Short mmCIF file of C-alpha atoms and ligand atoms in Angstrom, two decimals:
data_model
loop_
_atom_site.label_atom_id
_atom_site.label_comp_id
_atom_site.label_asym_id
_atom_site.label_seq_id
_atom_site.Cartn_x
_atom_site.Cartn_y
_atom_site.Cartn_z
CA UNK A 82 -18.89 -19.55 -6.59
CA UNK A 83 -18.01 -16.66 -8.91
CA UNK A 84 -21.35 -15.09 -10.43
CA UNK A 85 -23.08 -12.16 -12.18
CA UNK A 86 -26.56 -11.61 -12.28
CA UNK A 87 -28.14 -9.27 -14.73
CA UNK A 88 -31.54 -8.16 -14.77
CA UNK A 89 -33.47 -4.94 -16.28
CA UNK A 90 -37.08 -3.66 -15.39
CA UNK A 91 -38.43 -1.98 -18.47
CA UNK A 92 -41.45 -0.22 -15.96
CA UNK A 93 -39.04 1.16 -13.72
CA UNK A 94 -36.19 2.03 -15.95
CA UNK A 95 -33.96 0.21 -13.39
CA UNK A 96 -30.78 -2.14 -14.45
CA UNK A 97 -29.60 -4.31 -11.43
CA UNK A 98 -26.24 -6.09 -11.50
CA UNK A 99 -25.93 -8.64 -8.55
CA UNK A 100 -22.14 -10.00 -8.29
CA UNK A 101 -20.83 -12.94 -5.80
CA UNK A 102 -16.99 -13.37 -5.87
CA UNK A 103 -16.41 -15.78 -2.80
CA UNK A 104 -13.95 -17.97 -4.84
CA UNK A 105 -12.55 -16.01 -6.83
CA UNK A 106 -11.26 -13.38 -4.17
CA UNK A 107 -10.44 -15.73 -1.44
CA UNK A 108 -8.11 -16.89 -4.10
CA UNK A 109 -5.95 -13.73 -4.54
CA UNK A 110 -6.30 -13.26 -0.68
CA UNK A 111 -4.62 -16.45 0.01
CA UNK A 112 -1.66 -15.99 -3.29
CA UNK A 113 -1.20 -12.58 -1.83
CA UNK A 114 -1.18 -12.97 1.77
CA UNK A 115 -3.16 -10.22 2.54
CA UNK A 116 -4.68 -9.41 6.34
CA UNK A 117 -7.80 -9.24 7.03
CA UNK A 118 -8.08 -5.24 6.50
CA UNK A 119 -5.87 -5.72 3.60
CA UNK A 120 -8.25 -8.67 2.22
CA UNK A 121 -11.45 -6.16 3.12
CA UNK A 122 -10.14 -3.61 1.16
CA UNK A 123 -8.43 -5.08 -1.71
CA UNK A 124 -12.43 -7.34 -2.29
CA UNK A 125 -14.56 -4.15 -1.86
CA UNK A 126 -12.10 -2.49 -4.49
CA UNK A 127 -12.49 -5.50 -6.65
CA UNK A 128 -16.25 -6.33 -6.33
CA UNK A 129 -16.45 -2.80 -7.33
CA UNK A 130 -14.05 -3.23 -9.97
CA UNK A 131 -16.40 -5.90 -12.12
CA UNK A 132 -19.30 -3.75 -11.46
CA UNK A 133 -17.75 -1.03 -13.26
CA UNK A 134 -16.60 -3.38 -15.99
CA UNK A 135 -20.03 -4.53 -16.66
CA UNK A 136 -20.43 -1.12 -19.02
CA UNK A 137 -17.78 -2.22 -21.14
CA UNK A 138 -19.35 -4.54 -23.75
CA UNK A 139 -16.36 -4.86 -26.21
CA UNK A 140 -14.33 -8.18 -26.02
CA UNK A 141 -11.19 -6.42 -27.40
CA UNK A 142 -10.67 -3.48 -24.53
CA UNK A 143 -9.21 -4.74 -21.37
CA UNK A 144 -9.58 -2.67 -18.66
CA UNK A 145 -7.12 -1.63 -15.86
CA UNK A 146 -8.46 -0.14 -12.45
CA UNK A 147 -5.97 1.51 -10.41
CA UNK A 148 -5.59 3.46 -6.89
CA UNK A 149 -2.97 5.18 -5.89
CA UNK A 150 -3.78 6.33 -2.02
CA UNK A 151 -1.56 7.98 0.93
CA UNK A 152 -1.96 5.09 3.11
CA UNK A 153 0.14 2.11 3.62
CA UNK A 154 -1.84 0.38 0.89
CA UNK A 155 -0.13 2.34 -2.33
CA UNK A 156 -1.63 0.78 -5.11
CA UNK A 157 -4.30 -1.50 -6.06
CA UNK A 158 -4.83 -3.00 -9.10
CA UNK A 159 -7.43 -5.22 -10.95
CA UNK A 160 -6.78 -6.39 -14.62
CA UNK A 161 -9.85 -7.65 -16.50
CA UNK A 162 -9.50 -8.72 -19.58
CA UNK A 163 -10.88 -11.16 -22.38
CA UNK A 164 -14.67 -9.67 -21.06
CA UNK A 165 -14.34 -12.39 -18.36
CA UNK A 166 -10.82 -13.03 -16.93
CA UNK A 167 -9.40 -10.67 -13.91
CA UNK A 168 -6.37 -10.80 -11.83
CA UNK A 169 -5.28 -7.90 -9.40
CA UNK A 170 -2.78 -7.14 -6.77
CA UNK A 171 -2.40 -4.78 -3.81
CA UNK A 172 1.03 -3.11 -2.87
CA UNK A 173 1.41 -2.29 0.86
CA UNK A 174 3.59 -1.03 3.49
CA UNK A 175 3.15 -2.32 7.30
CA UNK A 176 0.35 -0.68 8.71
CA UNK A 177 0.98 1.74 11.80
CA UNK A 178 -1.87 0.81 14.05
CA UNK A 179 -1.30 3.24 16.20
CA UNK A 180 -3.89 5.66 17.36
CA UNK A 181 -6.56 3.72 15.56
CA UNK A 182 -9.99 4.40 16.85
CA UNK A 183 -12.50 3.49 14.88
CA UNK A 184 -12.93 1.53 11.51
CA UNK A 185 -12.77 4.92 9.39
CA UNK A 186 -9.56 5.89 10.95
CA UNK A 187 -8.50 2.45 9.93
CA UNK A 188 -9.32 2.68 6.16
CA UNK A 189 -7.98 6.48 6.39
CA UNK A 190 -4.60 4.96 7.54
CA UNK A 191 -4.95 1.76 5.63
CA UNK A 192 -6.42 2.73 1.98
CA UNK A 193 -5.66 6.25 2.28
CA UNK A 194 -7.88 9.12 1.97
CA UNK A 195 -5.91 11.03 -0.79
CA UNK A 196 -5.34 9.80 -3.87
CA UNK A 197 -6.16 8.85 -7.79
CA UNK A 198 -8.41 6.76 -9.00
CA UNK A 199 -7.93 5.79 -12.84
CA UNK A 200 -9.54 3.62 -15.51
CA UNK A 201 -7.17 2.78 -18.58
CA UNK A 202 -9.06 0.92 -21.32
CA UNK A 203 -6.73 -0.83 -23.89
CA UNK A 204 -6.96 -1.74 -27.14
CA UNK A 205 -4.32 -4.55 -28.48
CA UNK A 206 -1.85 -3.07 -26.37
CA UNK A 207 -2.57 0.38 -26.64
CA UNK A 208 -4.22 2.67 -24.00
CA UNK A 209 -7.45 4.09 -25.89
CA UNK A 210 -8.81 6.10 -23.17
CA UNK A 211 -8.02 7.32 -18.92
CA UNK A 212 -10.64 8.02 -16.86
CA UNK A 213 -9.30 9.51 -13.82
CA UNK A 214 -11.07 10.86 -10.44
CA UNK A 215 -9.77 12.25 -7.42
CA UNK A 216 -10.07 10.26 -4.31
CA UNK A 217 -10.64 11.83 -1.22
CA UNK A 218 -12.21 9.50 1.15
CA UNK A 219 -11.54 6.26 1.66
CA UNK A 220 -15.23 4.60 1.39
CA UNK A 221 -14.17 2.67 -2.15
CA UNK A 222 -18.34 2.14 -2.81
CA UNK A 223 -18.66 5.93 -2.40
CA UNK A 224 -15.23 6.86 -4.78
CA UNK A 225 -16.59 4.08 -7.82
CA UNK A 226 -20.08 5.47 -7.18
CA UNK A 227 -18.64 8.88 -8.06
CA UNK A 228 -16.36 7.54 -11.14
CA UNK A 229 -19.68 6.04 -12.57
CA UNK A 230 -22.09 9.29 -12.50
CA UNK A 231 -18.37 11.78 -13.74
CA UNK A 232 -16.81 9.30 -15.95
CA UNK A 233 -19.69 7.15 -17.59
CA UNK A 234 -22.80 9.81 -16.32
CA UNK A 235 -24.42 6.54 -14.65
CA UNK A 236 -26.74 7.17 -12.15
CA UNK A 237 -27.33 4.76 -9.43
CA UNK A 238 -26.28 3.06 -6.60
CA UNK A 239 -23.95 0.45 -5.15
CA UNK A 240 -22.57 -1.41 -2.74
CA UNK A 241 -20.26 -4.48 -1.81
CA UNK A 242 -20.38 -6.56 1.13
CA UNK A 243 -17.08 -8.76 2.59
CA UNK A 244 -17.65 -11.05 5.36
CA UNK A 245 -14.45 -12.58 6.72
CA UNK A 246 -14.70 -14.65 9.02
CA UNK A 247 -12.13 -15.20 12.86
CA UNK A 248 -9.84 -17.66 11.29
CA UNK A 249 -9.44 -15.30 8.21
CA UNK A 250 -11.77 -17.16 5.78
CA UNK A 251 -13.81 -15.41 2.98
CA UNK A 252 -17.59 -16.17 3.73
CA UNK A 253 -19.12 -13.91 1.59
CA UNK A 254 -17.62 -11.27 -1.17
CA UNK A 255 -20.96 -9.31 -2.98
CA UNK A 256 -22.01 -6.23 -4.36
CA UNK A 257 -24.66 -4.77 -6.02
CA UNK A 258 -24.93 -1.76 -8.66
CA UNK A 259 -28.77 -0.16 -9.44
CA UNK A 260 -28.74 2.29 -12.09
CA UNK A 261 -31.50 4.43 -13.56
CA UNK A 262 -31.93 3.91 -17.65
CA UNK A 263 -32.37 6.43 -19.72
CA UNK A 264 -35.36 8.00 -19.83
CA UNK A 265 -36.43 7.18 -16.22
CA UNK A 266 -38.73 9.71 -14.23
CA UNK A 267 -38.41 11.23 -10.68
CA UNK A 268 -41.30 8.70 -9.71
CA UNK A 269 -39.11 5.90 -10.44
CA UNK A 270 -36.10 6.78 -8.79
CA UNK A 271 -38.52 7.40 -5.56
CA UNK A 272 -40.08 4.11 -5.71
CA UNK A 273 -36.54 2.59 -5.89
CA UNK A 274 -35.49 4.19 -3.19
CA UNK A 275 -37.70 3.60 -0.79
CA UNK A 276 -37.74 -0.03 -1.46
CA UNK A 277 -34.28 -0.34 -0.85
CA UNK A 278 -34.13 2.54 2.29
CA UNK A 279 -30.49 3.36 2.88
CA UNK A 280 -27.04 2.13 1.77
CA UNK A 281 -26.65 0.51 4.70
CA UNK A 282 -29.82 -1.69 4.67
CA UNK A 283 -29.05 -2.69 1.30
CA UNK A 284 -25.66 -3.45 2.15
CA UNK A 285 -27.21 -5.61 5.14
CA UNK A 286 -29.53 -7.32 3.01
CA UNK A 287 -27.16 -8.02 0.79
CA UNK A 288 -24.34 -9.77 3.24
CA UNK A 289 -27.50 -12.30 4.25
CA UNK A 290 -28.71 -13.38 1.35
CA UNK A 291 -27.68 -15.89 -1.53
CA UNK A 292 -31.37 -15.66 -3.36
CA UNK A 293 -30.75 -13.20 -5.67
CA UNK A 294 -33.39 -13.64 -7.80
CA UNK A 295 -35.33 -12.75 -4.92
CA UNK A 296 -33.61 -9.89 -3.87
CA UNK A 297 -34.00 -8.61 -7.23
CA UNK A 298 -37.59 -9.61 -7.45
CA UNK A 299 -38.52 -7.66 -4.02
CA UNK A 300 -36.30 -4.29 -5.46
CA UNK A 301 -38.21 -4.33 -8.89
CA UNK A 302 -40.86 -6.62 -9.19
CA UNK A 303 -41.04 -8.41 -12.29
CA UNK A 304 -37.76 -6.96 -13.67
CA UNK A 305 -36.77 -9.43 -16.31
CA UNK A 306 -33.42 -11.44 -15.68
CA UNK A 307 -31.08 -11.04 -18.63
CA UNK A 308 -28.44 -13.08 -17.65
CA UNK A 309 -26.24 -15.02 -14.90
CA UNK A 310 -23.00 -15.42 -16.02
CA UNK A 311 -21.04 -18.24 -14.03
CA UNK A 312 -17.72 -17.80 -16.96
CA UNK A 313 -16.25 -14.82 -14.99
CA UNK A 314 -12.48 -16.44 -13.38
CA UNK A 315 -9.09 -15.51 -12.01
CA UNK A 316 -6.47 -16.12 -14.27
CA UNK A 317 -2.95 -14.54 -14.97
CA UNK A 318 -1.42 -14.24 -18.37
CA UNK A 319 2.05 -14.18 -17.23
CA UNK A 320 4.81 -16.07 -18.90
CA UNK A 321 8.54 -16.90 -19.22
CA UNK A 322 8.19 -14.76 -22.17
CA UNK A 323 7.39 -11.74 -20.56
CA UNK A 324 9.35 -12.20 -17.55
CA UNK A 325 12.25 -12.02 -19.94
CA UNK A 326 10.89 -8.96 -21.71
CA UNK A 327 11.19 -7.53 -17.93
CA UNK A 328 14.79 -7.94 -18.60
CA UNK A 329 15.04 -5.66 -21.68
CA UNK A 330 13.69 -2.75 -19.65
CA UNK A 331 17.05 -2.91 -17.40
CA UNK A 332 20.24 -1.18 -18.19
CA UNK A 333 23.50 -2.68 -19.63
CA UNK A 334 24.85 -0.62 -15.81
CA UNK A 335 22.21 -2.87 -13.99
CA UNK A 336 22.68 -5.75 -15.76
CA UNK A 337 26.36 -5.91 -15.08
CA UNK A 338 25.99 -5.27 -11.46
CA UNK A 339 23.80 -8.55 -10.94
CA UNK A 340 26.30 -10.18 -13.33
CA UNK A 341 29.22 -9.71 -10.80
CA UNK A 342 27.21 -11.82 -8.48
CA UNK A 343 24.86 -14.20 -10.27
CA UNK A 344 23.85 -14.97 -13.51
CA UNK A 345 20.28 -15.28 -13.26
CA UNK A 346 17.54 -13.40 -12.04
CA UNK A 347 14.20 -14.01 -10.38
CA UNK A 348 11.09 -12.33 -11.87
CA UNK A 349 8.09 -12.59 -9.65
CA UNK A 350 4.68 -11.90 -11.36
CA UNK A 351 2.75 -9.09 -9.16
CA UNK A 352 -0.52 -10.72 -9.45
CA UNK A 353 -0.12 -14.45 -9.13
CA UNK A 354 3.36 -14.40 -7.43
CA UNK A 355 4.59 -16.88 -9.86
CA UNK A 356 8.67 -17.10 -9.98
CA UNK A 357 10.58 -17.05 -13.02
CA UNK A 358 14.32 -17.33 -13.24
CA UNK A 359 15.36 -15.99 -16.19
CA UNK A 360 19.18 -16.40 -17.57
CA UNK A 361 20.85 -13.34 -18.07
CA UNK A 362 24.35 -14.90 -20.23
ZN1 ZN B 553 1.18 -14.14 -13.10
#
């Protein structure tokens, strides 16, 4: 199930945005063959993704999220567009497991811990405005945690949770964003955060529930719940016609070259991995 939960406490100046991908992700895990630290990386970067993209209110901007890291992963990308369509892809090397200690070394060598972060939002095609941070660790809750309070001065919290389980099945793909409205006081931040104790209980809390009304309801009691949105899919927007707009960006040189041997080419869409063989006479 692929859900979004909205709910605002007025008393508490508190906005909490509860989101469960399962579906959705284990989707794109499964079209892109990703591993299991692959699959871990590319949901928490995704979760995080429609948290983000639950400040943009316009139905006209799409928004494009995009790393660009030192480790094997070298890009990550998640397309949302149409306020409630989204489609990403991860580019990779093989890993080098060697020397791998513990889980941080593996996201160090994996995601990287160098990098870009940066937030295009476009307007019929044109790129209205780049957010961009610097990335330099490679906990993705802590980097979009850091975009929100630089690039949209959000304060607030948030986590995502993926559960995979031996055999390389999604069982759970969640996250959760709490953010302070304006106008809220330092006694409402401290209530908030000592219901909710540390990052990592919320995280845990999180992973083992599916009542989020409840959850919500035990953060902020009587917070109001504005909406749960079950619309939100995966969907590509490919097509033969842009495949063969691919073409156009080639050179006559190029184009001659895979002349001498065929006269077709294969265009394979990044996100879905959908072939298109486009004729080039
Ligand atoms: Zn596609």
């Amino acid at each position: 199930m692929n859900k979004i939960l909205k709910a605002i406490n007025n008393e508490l100046n508190v906005s909490i945005t509860i989101i469960e991908f399962t579906e959705g992700l284990q989707n794109i895990i499964e079209t892109q063959k990703m591993n299991l630290i692959s699959s871990t990386i590319f949901g928490k970067f995704f979760l995080n993704s429609i948290l983000i993209n639950s400040f943009n209110k316009e139905e006209k901007i799409d928004i494009n999220i995009q790393s660009k890291t030192n480790g094997s992963i070298k890009e990550i990308l998640v397309n949302i567009y149409d306020l409630n369509k989204v489609r990403g892809y991860l580019r990779e090397d093989n890993t080098d497991l060697k020397n791998i200690k513990t889980s941080v070394d593996l996201f160090n060598k994996t995601f990287g811990n160098k990098g870009e972060l940066n937030v295009f939002k476009i307007k019929e095609g044109n790129i209205i405005s780049n957010s961009s941070i610097k990335i330099d660790s490679s906990n993705i809750d802590k980097i979009f945690m850091n975009y929100l309070k630089t690039s949209e001065q959000v304060n607030g919290i948030l986590t995502t949770c993926i559960d995979i389980d031996d055999s390389g099945k999604l069982e759970c793909a969640s996250g959760i964003l709490i953010h302070m409205l304006p106008g809220f006081s330092q006694r409402d931040i401290e209530y908030i955060e000592e219901k909710i104790g540390t990052l990592e209980n919320l995280n845990k809390v999180l992973g083992k529930t599916k009542n989020y009304n409840y959850l919500v309801e035990d953060i902020a009691p009587n917070s109001k719940i504005l909406k749960v949105d079950e619309s939100f899919k995966i969907q590509c927007k490919c097509s033969e016609e842009k495949a063969k707009r691919t073409i156009n960006l080639l050179s006559d040189e190029e184009i001659s070259d895979i002349k001498k041997e065929k006269n077709e080419i294969e265009i394979i869409c990044e996100f879905c991995k959908k072939s298109y063989i486009v004729n080039l006479v």
